[in-house]
Tab-separated table of C-alpha atoms in Angstrom:
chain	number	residue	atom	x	y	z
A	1	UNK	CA	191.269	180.927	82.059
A	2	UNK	CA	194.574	182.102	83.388
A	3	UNK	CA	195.347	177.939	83.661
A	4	UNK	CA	194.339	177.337	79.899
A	5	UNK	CA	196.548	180.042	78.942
A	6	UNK	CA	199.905	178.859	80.804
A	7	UNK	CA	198.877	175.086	79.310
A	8	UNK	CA	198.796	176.451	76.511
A	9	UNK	CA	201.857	178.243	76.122
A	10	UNK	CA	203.906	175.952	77.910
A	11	UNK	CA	203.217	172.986	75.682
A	12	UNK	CA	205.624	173.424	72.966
A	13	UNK	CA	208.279	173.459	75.815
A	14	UNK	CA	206.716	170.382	77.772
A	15	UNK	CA	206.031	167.622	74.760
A	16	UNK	CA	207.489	164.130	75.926
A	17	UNK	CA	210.013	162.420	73.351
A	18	UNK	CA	206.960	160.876	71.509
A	19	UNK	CA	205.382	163.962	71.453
A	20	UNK	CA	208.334	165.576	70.247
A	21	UNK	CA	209.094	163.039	67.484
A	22	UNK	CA	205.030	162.995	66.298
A	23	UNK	CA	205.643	167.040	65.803
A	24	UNK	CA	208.646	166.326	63.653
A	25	UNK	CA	206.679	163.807	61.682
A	26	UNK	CA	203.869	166.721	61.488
A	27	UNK	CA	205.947	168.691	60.224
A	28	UNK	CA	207.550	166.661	57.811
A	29	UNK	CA	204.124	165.583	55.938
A	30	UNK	CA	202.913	169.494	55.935
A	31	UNK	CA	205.867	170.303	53.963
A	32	UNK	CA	205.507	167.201	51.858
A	33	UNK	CA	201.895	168.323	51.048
A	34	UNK	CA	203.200	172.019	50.493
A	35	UNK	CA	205.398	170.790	47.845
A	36	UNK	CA	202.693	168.267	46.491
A	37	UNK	CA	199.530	168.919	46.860
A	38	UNK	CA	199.255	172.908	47.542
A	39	UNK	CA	199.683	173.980	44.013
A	40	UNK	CA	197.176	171.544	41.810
A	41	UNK	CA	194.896	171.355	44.430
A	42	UNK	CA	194.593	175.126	44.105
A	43	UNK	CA	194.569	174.778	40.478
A	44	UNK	CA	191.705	172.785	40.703
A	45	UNK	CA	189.398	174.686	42.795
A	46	UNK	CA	190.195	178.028	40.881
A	47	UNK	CA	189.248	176.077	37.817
A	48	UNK	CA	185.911	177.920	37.171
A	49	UNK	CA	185.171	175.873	34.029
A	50	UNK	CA	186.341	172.402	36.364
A	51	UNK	CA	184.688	169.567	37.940
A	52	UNK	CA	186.178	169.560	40.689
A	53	UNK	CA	184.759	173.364	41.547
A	54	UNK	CA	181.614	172.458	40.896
A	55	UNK	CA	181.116	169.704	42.673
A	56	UNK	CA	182.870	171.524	45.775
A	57	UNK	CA	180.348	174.396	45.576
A	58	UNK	CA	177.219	173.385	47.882
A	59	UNK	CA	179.884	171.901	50.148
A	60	UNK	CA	181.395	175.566	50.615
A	61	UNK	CA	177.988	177.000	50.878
A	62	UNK	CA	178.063	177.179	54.530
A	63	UNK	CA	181.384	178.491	54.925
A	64	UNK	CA	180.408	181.259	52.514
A	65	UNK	CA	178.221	182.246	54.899
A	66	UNK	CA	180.174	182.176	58.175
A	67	UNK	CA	182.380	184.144	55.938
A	68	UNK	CA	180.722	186.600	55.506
A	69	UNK	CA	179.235	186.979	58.999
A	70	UNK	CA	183.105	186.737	60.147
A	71	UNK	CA	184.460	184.391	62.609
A	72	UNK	CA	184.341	187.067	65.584
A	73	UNK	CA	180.797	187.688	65.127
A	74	UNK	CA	180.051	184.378	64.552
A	75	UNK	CA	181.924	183.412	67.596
A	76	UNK	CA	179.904	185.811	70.127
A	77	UNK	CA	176.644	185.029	68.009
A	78	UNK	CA	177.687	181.324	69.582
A	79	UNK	CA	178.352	182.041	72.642
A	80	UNK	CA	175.631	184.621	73.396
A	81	UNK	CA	172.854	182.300	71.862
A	82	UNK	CA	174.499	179.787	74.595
A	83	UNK	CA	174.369	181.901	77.179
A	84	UNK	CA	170.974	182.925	76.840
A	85	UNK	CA	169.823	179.616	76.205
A	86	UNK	CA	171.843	178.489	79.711
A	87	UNK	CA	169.801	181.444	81.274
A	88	UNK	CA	166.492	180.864	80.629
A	89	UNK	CA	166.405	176.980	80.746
A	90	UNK	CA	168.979	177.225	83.421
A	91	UNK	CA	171.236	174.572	81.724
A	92	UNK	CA	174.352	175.948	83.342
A	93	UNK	CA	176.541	173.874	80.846
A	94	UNK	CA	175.255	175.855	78.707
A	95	UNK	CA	176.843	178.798	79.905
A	96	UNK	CA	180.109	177.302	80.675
A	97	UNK	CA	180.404	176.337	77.166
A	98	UNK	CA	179.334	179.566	75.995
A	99	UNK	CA	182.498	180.992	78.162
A	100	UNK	CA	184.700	178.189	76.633
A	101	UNK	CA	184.254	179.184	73.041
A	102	UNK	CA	184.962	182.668	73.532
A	103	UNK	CA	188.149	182.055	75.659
A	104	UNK	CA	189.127	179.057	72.796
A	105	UNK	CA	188.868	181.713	70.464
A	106	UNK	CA	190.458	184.406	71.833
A	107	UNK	CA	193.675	181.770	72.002
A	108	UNK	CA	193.047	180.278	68.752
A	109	UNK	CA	193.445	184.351	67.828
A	110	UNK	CA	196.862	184.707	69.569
A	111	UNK	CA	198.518	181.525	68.134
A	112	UNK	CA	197.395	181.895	64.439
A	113	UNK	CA	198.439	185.600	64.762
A	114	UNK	CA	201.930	184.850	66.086
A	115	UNK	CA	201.930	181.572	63.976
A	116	UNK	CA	201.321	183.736	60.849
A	117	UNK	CA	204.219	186.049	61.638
A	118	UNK	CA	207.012	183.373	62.058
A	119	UNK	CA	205.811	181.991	58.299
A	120	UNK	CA	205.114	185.238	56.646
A	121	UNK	CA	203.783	182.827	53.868
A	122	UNK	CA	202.544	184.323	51.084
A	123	UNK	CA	199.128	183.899	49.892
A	124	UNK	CA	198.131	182.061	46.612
A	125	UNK	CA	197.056	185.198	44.696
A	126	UNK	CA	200.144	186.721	45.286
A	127	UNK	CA	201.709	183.983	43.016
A	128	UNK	CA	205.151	182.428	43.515
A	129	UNK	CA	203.990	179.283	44.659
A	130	UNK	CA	203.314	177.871	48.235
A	131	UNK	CA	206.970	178.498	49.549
A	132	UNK	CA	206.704	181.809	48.782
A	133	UNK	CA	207.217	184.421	51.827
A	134	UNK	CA	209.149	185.472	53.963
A	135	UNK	CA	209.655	183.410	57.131
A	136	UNK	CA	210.431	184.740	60.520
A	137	UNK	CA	210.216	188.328	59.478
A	138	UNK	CA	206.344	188.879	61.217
A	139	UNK	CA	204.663	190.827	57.570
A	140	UNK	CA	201.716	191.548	59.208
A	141	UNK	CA	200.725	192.855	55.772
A	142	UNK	CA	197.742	190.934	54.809
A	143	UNK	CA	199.147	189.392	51.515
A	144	UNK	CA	202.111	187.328	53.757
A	145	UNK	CA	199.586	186.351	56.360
A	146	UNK	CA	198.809	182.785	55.095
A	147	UNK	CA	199.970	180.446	57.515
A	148	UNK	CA	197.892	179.470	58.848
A	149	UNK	CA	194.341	180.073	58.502
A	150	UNK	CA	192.708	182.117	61.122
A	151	UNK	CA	189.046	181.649	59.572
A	152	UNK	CA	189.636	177.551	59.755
A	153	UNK	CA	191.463	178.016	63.129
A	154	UNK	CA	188.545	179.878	65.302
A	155	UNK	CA	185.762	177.423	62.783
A	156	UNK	CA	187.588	174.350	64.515
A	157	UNK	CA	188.210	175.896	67.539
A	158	UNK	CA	184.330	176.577	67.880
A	159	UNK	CA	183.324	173.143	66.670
A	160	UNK	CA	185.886	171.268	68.979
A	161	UNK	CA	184.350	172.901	72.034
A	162	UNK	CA	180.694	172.082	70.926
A	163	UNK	CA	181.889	168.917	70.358
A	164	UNK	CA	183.376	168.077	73.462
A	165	UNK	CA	180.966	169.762	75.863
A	166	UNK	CA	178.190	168.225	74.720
A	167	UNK	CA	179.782	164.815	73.668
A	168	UNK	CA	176.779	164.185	71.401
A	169	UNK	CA	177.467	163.053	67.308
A	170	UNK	CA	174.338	165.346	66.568
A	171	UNK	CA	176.663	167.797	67.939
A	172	UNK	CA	180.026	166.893	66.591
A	173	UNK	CA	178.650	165.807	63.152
A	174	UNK	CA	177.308	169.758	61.798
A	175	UNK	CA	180.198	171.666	64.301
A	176	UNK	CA	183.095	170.004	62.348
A	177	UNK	CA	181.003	169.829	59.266
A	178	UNK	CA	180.671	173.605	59.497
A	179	UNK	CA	184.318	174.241	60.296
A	180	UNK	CA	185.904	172.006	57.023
A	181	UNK	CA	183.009	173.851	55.315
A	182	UNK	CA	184.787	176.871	56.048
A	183	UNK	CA	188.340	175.343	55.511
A	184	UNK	CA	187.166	174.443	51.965
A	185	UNK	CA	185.625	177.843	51.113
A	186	UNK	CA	188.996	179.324	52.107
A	187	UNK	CA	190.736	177.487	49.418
A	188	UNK	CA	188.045	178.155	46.741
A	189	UNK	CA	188.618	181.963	47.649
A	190	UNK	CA	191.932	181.994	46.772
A	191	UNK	CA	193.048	183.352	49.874
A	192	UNK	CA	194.791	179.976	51.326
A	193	UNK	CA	196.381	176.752	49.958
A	194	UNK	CA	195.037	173.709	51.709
A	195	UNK	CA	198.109	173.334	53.916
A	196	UNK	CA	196.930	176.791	55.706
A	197	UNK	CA	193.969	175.160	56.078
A	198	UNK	CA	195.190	171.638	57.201
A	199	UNK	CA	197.405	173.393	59.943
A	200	UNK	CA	194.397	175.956	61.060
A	201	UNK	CA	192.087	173.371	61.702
A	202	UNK	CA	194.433	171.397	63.548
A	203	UNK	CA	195.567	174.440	65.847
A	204	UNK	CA	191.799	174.954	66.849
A	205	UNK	CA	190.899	171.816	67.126
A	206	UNK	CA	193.903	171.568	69.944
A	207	UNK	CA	192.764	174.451	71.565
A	208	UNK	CA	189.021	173.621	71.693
A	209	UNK	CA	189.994	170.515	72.931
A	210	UNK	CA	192.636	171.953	75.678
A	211	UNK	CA	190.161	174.681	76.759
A	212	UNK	CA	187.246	171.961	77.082
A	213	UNK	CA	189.470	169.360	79.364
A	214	UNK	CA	188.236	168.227	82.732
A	215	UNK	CA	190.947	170.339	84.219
A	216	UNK	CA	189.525	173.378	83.026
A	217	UNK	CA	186.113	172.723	83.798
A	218	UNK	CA	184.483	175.703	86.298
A	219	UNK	CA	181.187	175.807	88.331
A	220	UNK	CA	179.177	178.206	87.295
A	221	UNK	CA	176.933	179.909	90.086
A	222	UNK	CA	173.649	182.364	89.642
A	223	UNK	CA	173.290	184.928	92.123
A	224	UNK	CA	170.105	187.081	92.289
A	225	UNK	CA	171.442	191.117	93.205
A	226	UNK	CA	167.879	192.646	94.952
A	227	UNK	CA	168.643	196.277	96.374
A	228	UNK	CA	166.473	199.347	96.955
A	229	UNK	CA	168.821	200.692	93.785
A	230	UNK	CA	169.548	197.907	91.600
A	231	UNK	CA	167.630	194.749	90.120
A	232	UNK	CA	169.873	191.919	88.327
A	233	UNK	CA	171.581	188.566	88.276
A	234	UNK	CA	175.317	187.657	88.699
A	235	UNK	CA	176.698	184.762	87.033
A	236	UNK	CA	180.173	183.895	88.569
A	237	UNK	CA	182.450	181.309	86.656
């Protein structure tokens, strides 16, 4: 863990010159969007009487839910359904991917909540339009918290480690289906503009993907603990 970590805050400080010129690029067509997209597209979907809301509805139906659940709980509902599952069909992956989303969200957590301090965007309900905010000045009050999203950020970062630990399409297809599910439901709330969402989805997916690298991979060992005082099973990672 303490390996995904340092890769993970060392790569804004490591990124080769193409790497440094596709982040400028990046950059340059989130802004563009900001400025173009970001305010009808949020007309659109607030449009209660519109189209285009009702035809986005059962599409946001599952990200209502994980919404509600909340994307920590859904997170260790993941991982501990996982882990048992790894337990008692002894499908150790299993339990190594059950560590990897936790630790991709617990990351995913750090950036977006650093992330969301250096923009101090404010969100669409506050009005002002999508360069409102404050930049640089870390409002952690919940109204300039908009860049990015965190809900979109840990969705993605769940789905990119399903994804790439089990390197299956009957995998990949509902993970990521779930995860712009929630990106879209964010939107319809209100509570983000579809750049917050765009640059959420892209941090988790990175840090899925990071955390679920071959370099990171662990073995994962079961030892039975028998003692005249205690009865149990140790799982070492």
């Amino acid at each position: 863990m303490g390996q995904n970590a340092l890769a993970i805050v060392e790569a804004p400080v490591t990124l080769s010159r193409s790497e440094q010129l596709l982040t400028l690029g990046a950059s340059g067509v989130v802004l563009s969007a900001m400025s173009t997209l970001d305010r009808p597209i949020h007309r659109r979907l607030q449009d209660r009487s519109g189209s285009v809301r009702a035809t986005t509805g059962g599409l946001a139906t599952p990200g209502q839910w994980y919404d509600r659940l909340g994307p920590d709980r859904a997170a260790l509902g993941t991982a501990g359904l996982l882990a048992a599952g790894g337990l008692v069909l002894r499908r150790r992956a299993w339990t190594r991917t059950s560590v990897r989303v936790l630790e991709a969200v617990a990351y995913t957590k750090v950036v977006t909540g650093v992330a969301k301090g250096l923009a101090s965007r404010a969100r669409p309900f506050v009005g002002g339009g999508p360069f409102a905010g404050a930049p640089g000045t870390f409002d952690g009050a919940h109204t300039h918290t908009s860049m990015p999203s965190g809900h979109t950020a840990r969705a993605f970062a769940i789905a990119s480690v399903l994804a790439h630990q089990a390197d299956r399409w009957y995998v990949s297809v509902p993970a990521y289906g779930l995860a712009a599910s929630v990106g879209m439901e964010r939107i319809r709330s209100g509570d983000h503009w579809l750049t917050d969402v765009a640059v959420g989805g892209a941090l988790g997916y990175l840090i899925g993907r990071a955390v679920s690298s071959p370099t990171s991979s662990s073995d994962v060992t079961y030892t039975p603990i028998l003692s005249t005082d205690r009865v149990g099973l140790s799982i070492q990672f």
